Amino acid sequence: MSVLWAALAIVFVICLLNLVLTIAVIRRLREHTELLNRGGGQHPGQEEITLPAGSRVGEFSAVTVDDRTLTREDLRPGMLVAFFSPRCPTCEEEKPAFIRYASGLPGGPDQVIAVLLGTPEELAGLREELGEVARIVIEPDVDGAMSTAFALRGYPAFCLMGQDGVLQVTGFRVDVLPDSVAL
């Protein structure tokens, strides 16, 4: 009989340990989801979502969906570069403000680049929505040429260009961008 009680005690301890570990994993997943919903874990005072303002964008060569090659030399002052993913709730929240902002830029879609991260199939709707206000570049993930050049660490990300490929303003919300852009 004592062997039975010992076995039951061991099973009870294992079940209790399993429950504690499961609760810890659930808490961690909630924290992780919360960070992702805030734009890739971006918090004030922490690491930038891209290179910080004042940094020069790295060299890159990317091709738009209409077969135009883009390099760092194509980044003009006042140009807006944005990064979106279809799997990002914050991207969906910021999309209307981005479209309004990009629509008001002088120069139209030639002054805006939207880098979409994902497969062409999952990006079809986003590509159509943003194609009216921006030139579109599709990259499979954050290891793409433009994502690497901008040191992308999360999305959405909005970058306003200054002189010589230097970032003037960066952030994960459209409201960090100035109301008017001096060209």
PDB file of C-alpha atoms in Angstrom:
ATOM      1  CA  MET A   1       0.000   0.000   0.000  1.00  0.00           C
ATOM      2  CA  SER A   2       2.845   2.407   0.770  1.00  0.00           C
ATOM      3  CA  VAL A   3       4.197   1.855  -2.758  1.00  0.00           C
ATOM      4  CA  LEU A   4       0.834   2.979  -4.126  1.00  0.00           C
ATOM      5  CA  TRP A   5       0.897   6.145  -1.989  1.00  0.00           C
ATOM      6  CA  ALA A   6       4.467   6.862  -3.072  1.00  0.00           C
ATOM      7  CA  ALA A   7       3.506   6.465  -6.737  1.00  0.00           C
ATOM      8  CA  LEU A   8       0.494   8.747  -6.262  1.00  0.00           C
ATOM      9  CA  ALA A   9       2.698  11.329  -4.541  1.00  0.00           C
ATOM     10  CA  ILE A  10       5.178  11.256  -7.433  1.00  0.00           C
ATOM     11  CA  VAL A  11       2.371  11.629  -9.988  1.00  0.00           C
ATOM     12  CA  PHE A  12       0.933  14.518  -7.935  1.00  0.00           C
ATOM     13  CA  VAL A  13       4.315  16.307  -7.805  1.00  0.00           C
ATOM     14  CA  ILE A  14       4.839  15.829 -11.559  1.00  0.00           C
ATOM     15  CA  CYS A  15       1.342  17.173 -12.314  1.00  0.00           C
ATOM     16  CA  LEU A  16       1.901  20.137 -10.014  1.00  0.00           C
ATOM     17  CA  LEU A  17       5.252  20.911 -11.668  1.00  0.00           C
ATOM     18  CA  ASN A  18       3.614  20.627 -15.099  1.00  0.00           C
ATOM     19  CA  LEU A  19       0.878  23.071 -14.036  1.00  0.00           C
ATOM     20  CA  VAL A  20       3.408  25.611 -12.737  1.00  0.00           C
ATOM     21  CA  LEU A  21       5.455  25.418 -15.947  1.00  0.00           C
ATOM     22  CA  THR A  22       2.347  25.736 -18.113  1.00  0.00           C
ATOM     23  CA  ILE A  23       1.263  28.867 -16.240  1.00  0.00           C
ATOM     24  CA  ALA A  24       4.757  30.359 -16.690  1.00  0.00           C
ATOM     25  CA  VAL A  25       4.684  29.647 -20.434  1.00  0.00           C
ATOM     26  CA  ILE A  26       1.213  31.197 -20.781  1.00  0.00           C
ATOM     27  CA  ARG A  27       2.376  34.354 -18.987  1.00  0.00           C
ATOM     28  CA  ARG A  28       5.422  34.607 -21.231  1.00  0.00           C
ATOM     29  CA  LEU A  29       3.306  34.144 -24.359  1.00  0.00           C
ATOM     30  CA  ARG A  30       0.972  36.925 -23.219  1.00  0.00           C
ATOM     31  CA  GLU A  31       3.944  39.255 -22.693  1.00  0.00           C
ATOM     32  CA  HIS A  32       5.315  38.321 -26.097  1.00  0.00           C
ATOM     33  CA  THR A  33       1.956  38.946 -27.812  1.00  0.00           C
ATOM     34  CA  GLU A  34       1.656  42.300 -26.053  1.00  0.00           C
ATOM     35  CA  LEU A  35       5.123  43.320 -27.275  1.00  0.00           C
ATOM     36  CA  LEU A  36       4.311  42.297 -30.843  1.00  0.00           C
ATOM     37  CA  ASN A  37       1.042  44.225 -30.764  1.00  0.00           C
ATOM     38  CA  ARG A  38       2.956  47.358 -29.768  1.00  0.00           C
ATOM     39  CA  GLY A  39       5.057  47.334 -32.913  1.00  0.00           C
ATOM     40  CA  GLY A  40       7.737  44.731 -32.528  1.00  0.00           C
ATOM     41  CA  GLY A  41       8.494  45.439 -28.894  1.00  0.00           C
ATOM     42  CA  GLN A  42       9.270  49.116 -29.312  1.00  0.00           C
ATOM     43  CA  HIS A  43       9.065  51.080 -26.073  1.00  0.00           C
ATOM     44  CA  PRO A  44      10.212  54.610 -25.318  1.00  0.00           C
ATOM     45  CA  GLY A  45      13.778  54.596 -24.055  1.00  0.00           C
ATOM     46  CA  GLN A  46      14.544  51.196 -25.539  1.00  0.00           C
ATOM     47  CA  GLU A  47      16.215  50.154 -28.755  1.00  0.00           C
ATOM     48  CA  GLU A  48      15.047  51.964 -31.890  1.00  0.00           C
ATOM     49  CA  ILE A  49      12.768  50.150 -34.334  1.00  0.00           C
ATOM     50  CA  THR A  50      15.175  51.104 -37.171  1.00  0.00           C
ATOM     51  CA  LEU A  51      18.424  52.986 -37.316  1.00  0.00           C
ATOM     52  CA  PRO A  52      17.988  56.100 -35.174  1.00  0.00           C
ATOM     53  CA  ALA A  53      17.416  59.542 -36.654  1.00  0.00           C
ATOM     54  CA  GLY A  54      20.721  61.035 -37.782  1.00  0.00           C
ATOM     55  CA  SER A  55      22.066  57.666 -38.999  1.00  0.00           C
ATOM     56  CA  ARG A  56      22.899  56.969 -42.608  1.00  0.00           C
ATOM     57  CA  VAL A  57      21.005  54.110 -44.236  1.00  0.00           C
ATOM     58  CA  GLY A  58      23.189  51.231 -45.391  1.00  0.00           C
ATOM     59  CA  GLU A  59      23.799  50.369 -49.022  1.00  0.00           C
ATOM     60  CA  PHE A  60      21.038  48.339 -50.679  1.00  0.00           C
ATOM     61  CA  SER A  61      19.579  47.409 -54.015  1.00  0.00           C
ATOM     62  CA  ALA A  62      15.903  46.455 -54.178  1.00  0.00           C
ATOM     63  CA  VAL A  63      13.402  46.044 -56.980  1.00  0.00           C
ATOM     64  CA  THR A  64       9.881  47.454 -56.814  1.00  0.00           C
ATOM     65  CA  VAL A  65       6.881  45.418 -57.966  1.00  0.00           C
ATOM     66  CA  ASP A  66       6.924  47.484 -61.182  1.00  0.00           C
ATOM     67  CA  ASP A  67      10.568  46.431 -61.849  1.00  0.00           C
ATOM     68  CA  ARG A  68      12.283  49.682 -60.853  1.00  0.00           C
ATOM     69  CA  THR A  69      15.597  49.280 -59.052  1.00  0.00           C
ATOM     70  CA  LEU A  70      16.047  51.321 -55.870  1.00  0.00           C
ATOM     71  CA  THR A  71      19.319  52.078 -54.108  1.00  0.00           C
ATOM     72  CA  ARG A  72      20.338  54.358 -51.260  1.00  0.00           C
ATOM     73  CA  GLU A  73      21.093  57.062 -53.839  1.00  0.00           C
ATOM     74  CA  ASP A  74      17.366  57.122 -54.749  1.00  0.00           C
ATOM     75  CA  LEU A  75      16.418  58.211 -51.213  1.00  0.00           C
ATOM     76  CA  ARG A  76      15.716  61.938 -51.486  1.00  0.00           C
ATOM     77  CA  PRO A  77      15.103  64.425 -48.669  1.00  0.00           C
ATOM     78  CA  GLY A  78      11.456  64.299 -47.560  1.00  0.00           C
ATOM     79  CA  MET A  79      10.938  60.797 -48.941  1.00  0.00           C
ATOM     80  CA  LEU A  80       8.942  58.467 -46.704  1.00  0.00           C
ATOM     81  CA  VAL A  81       9.960  54.814 -46.335  1.00  0.00           C
ATOM     82  CA  ALA A  82       7.568  52.543 -44.415  1.00  0.00           C
ATOM     83  CA  PHE A  83       7.726  48.869 -43.432  1.00  0.00           C
ATOM     84  CA  PHE A  84       4.559  46.766 -43.043  1.00  0.00           C
ATOM     85  CA  SER A  85       3.659  43.126 -42.437  1.00  0.00           C
ATOM     86  CA  PRO A  86       0.213  41.535 -42.901  1.00  0.00           C
ATOM     87  CA  ARG A  87       0.716  39.594 -39.646  1.00  0.00           C
ATOM     88  CA  CYS A  88       1.028  42.752 -37.557  1.00  0.00           C
ATOM     89  CA  PRO A  89      -2.016  44.208 -35.739  1.00  0.00           C
ATOM     90  CA  THR A  90      -0.249  47.545 -35.220  1.00  0.00           C
ATOM     91  CA  CYS A  91       0.430  47.747 -38.968  1.00  0.00           C
ATOM     92  CA  GLU A  92      -3.293  47.431 -39.586  1.00  0.00           C
ATOM     93  CA  GLU A  93      -4.001  50.185 -37.023  1.00  0.00           C
ATOM     94  CA  GLU A  94      -1.420  52.576 -38.526  1.00  0.00           C
ATOM     95  CA  LYS A  95      -2.291  51.892 -42.182  1.00  0.00           C
ATOM     96  CA  PRO A  96      -5.109  54.511 -42.519  1.00  0.00           C
ATOM     97  CA  ALA A  97      -2.918  57.248 -40.996  1.00  0.00           C
ATOM     98  CA  PHE A  98      -0.045  56.234 -43.274  1.00  0.00           C
ATOM     99  CA  ILE A  99      -2.271  56.392 -46.356  1.00  0.00           C
ATOM    100  CA  ARG A 100      -3.538  59.865 -45.351  1.00  0.00           C
ATOM    101  CA  TYR A 101       0.007  61.102 -44.677  1.00  0.00           C
ATOM    102  CA  ALA A 102       1.481  59.622 -47.864  1.00  0.00           C
ATOM    103  CA  SER A 103      -1.394  61.024 -49.942  1.00  0.00           C
ATOM    104  CA  GLY A 104      -0.511  64.528 -48.764  1.00  0.00           C
ATOM    105  CA  LEU A 105       3.179  64.370 -49.677  1.00  0.00           C
ATOM    106  CA  PRO A 106       4.226  66.470 -52.663  1.00  0.00           C
ATOM    107  CA  GLY A 107       5.497  64.201 -55.415  1.00  0.00           C
ATOM    108  CA  GLY A 108       2.878  61.509 -54.875  1.00  0.00           C
ATOM    109  CA  PRO A 109       3.846  57.826 -54.922  1.00  0.00           C
ATOM    110  CA  ASP A 110       7.349  58.640 -56.194  1.00  0.00           C
ATOM    111  CA  GLN A 111       8.030  60.209 -52.789  1.00  0.00           C
ATOM    112  CA  VAL A 112       6.902  57.132 -50.804  1.00  0.00           C
ATOM    113  CA  ILE A 113       8.292  53.592 -50.588  1.00  0.00           C
ATOM    114  CA  ALA A 114       6.333  50.865 -48.790  1.00  0.00           C
ATOM    115  CA  VAL A 115       8.369  47.763 -47.978  1.00  0.00           C
ATOM    116  CA  LEU A 116       6.025  44.818 -47.403  1.00  0.00           C
ATOM    117  CA  LEU A 117       7.355  41.819 -45.505  1.00  0.00           C
ATOM    118  CA  GLY A 118       5.857  38.435 -46.324  1.00  0.00           C
ATOM    119  CA  THR A 119       4.955  36.216 -49.248  1.00  0.00           C
ATOM    120  CA  PRO A 120       3.391  37.715 -52.380  1.00  0.00           C
ATOM    121  CA  GLU A 121       0.196  35.742 -51.701  1.00  0.00           C
ATOM    122  CA  GLU A 122      -0.337  37.098 -48.184  1.00  0.00           C
ATOM    123  CA  LEU A 123       0.630  40.619 -49.289  1.00  0.00           C
ATOM    124  CA  ALA A 124      -1.857  40.901 -52.181  1.00  0.00           C
ATOM    125  CA  GLY A 125      -4.443  42.987 -50.279  1.00  0.00           C
ATOM    126  CA  LEU A 126      -1.868  45.196 -48.568  1.00  0.00           C
ATOM    127  CA  ARG A 127      -0.050  45.715 -51.867  1.00  0.00           C
ATOM    128  CA  GLU A 128      -3.263  46.843 -53.530  1.00  0.00           C
ATOM    129  CA  GLU A 129      -4.168  49.254 -50.698  1.00  0.00           C
ATOM    130  CA  LEU A 130      -0.736  50.877 -50.455  1.00  0.00           C
ATOM    131  CA  GLY A 131       0.028  50.788 -54.183  1.00  0.00           C
ATOM    132  CA  GLU A 132      -2.085  53.909 -54.693  1.00  0.00           C
ATOM    133  CA  VAL A 133       0.201  56.037 -52.495  1.00  0.00           C
ATOM    134  CA  ALA A 134       3.604  54.311 -52.663  1.00  0.00           C
ATOM    135  CA  ARG A 135       6.092  52.379 -54.719  1.00  0.00           C
ATOM    136  CA  ILE A 136       6.018  48.823 -53.361  1.00  0.00           C
ATOM    137  CA  VAL A 137       8.985  46.602 -52.503  1.00  0.00           C
ATOM    138  CA  ILE A 138       8.304  43.046 -51.330  1.00  0.00           C
ATOM    139  CA  GLU A 139      10.774  41.325 -49.027  1.00  0.00           C
ATOM    140  CA  PRO A 140      10.278  37.859 -47.547  1.00  0.00           C
ATOM    141  CA  ASP A 141      11.409  38.887 -44.036  1.00  0.00           C
ATOM    142  CA  VAL A 142      13.604  41.300 -42.066  1.00  0.00           C
ATOM    143  CA  ASP A 143      16.691  39.868 -43.776  1.00  0.00           C
ATOM    144  CA  GLY A 144      15.763  41.604 -47.054  1.00  0.00           C
ATOM    145  CA  ALA A 145      18.002  44.258 -48.589  1.00  0.00           C
ATOM    146  CA  MET A 146      16.032  47.325 -47.453  1.00  0.00           C
ATOM    147  CA  SER A 147      15.155  45.876 -44.042  1.00  0.00           C
ATOM    148  CA  THR A 148      18.844  45.209 -43.434  1.00  0.00           C
ATOM    149  CA  ALA A 149      19.932  48.640 -44.707  1.00  0.00           C
ATOM    150  CA  PHE A 150      17.484  50.343 -42.325  1.00  0.00           C
ATOM    151  CA  ALA A 151      18.323  47.871 -39.485  1.00  0.00           C
ATOM    152  CA  LEU A 152      14.636  46.999 -39.140  1.00  0.00           C
ATOM    153  CA  ARG A 153      13.811  45.478 -35.743  1.00  0.00           C
ATOM    154  CA  GLY A 154       9.993  45.574 -35.839  1.00  0.00           C
ATOM    155  CA  TYR A 155       7.034  46.938 -37.696  1.00  0.00           C
ATOM    156  CA  PRO A 156       5.356  49.044 -38.666  1.00  0.00           C
ATOM    157  CA  ALA A 157       8.271  51.414 -39.078  1.00  0.00           C
ATOM    158  CA  PHE A 158       8.144  54.885 -40.629  1.00  0.00           C
ATOM    159  CA  CYS A 159      11.299  56.658 -41.790  1.00  0.00           C
ATOM    160  CA  LEU A 160      11.476  60.177 -43.171  1.00  0.00           C
ATOM    161  CA  MET A 161      14.628  60.766 -45.155  1.00  0.00           C
ATOM    162  CA  GLY A 162      16.964  63.726 -44.850  1.00  0.00           C
ATOM    163  CA  GLN A 163      20.025  64.647 -46.949  1.00  0.00           C
ATOM    164  CA  ASP A 164      22.455  62.024 -48.320  1.00  0.00           C
ATOM    165  CA  GLY A 165      20.566  58.925 -47.138  1.00  0.00           C
ATOM    166  CA  VAL A 166      20.439  60.117 -43.520  1.00  0.00           C
ATOM    167  CA  LEU A 167      17.291  59.417 -41.517  1.00  0.00           C
ATOM    168  CA  GLN A 168      15.545  62.579 -40.359  1.00  0.00           C
ATOM    169  CA  VAL A 169      12.721  60.964 -38.329  1.00  0.00           C
ATOM    170  CA  THR A 170      11.959  57.337 -37.411  1.00  0.00           C
ATOM    171  CA  GLY A 171       9.273  55.619 -35.378  1.00  0.00           C
ATOM    172  CA  PHE A 172       6.626  52.942 -35.276  1.00  0.00           C
ATOM    173  CA  ARG A 173       3.693  55.377 -35.396  1.00  0.00           C
ATOM    174  CA  VAL A 174       2.765  57.814 -38.151  1.00  0.00           C
ATOM    175  CA  ASP A 175       2.249  60.589 -35.591  1.00  0.00           C
ATOM    176  CA  VAL A 176       6.062  60.889 -35.130  1.00  0.00           C
ATOM    177  CA  LEU A 177       6.258  62.331 -38.647  1.00  0.00           C
ATOM    178  CA  PRO A 178       6.107  66.132 -39.043  1.00  0.00           C
ATOM    179  CA  ASP A 179       2.837  67.711 -40.178  1.00  0.00           C
ATOM    180  CA  SER A 180       4.555  69.159 -43.219  1.00  0.00           C
ATOM    181  CA  VAL A 181       7.711  68.084 -44.944  1.00  0.00           C
ATOM    182  CA  ALA A 182      10.183  70.696 -46.075  1.00  0.00           C
ATOM    183  CA  LEU A 183      11.739  69.579 -49.346  1.00  0.00           C
TER     184      LEU A 183
END
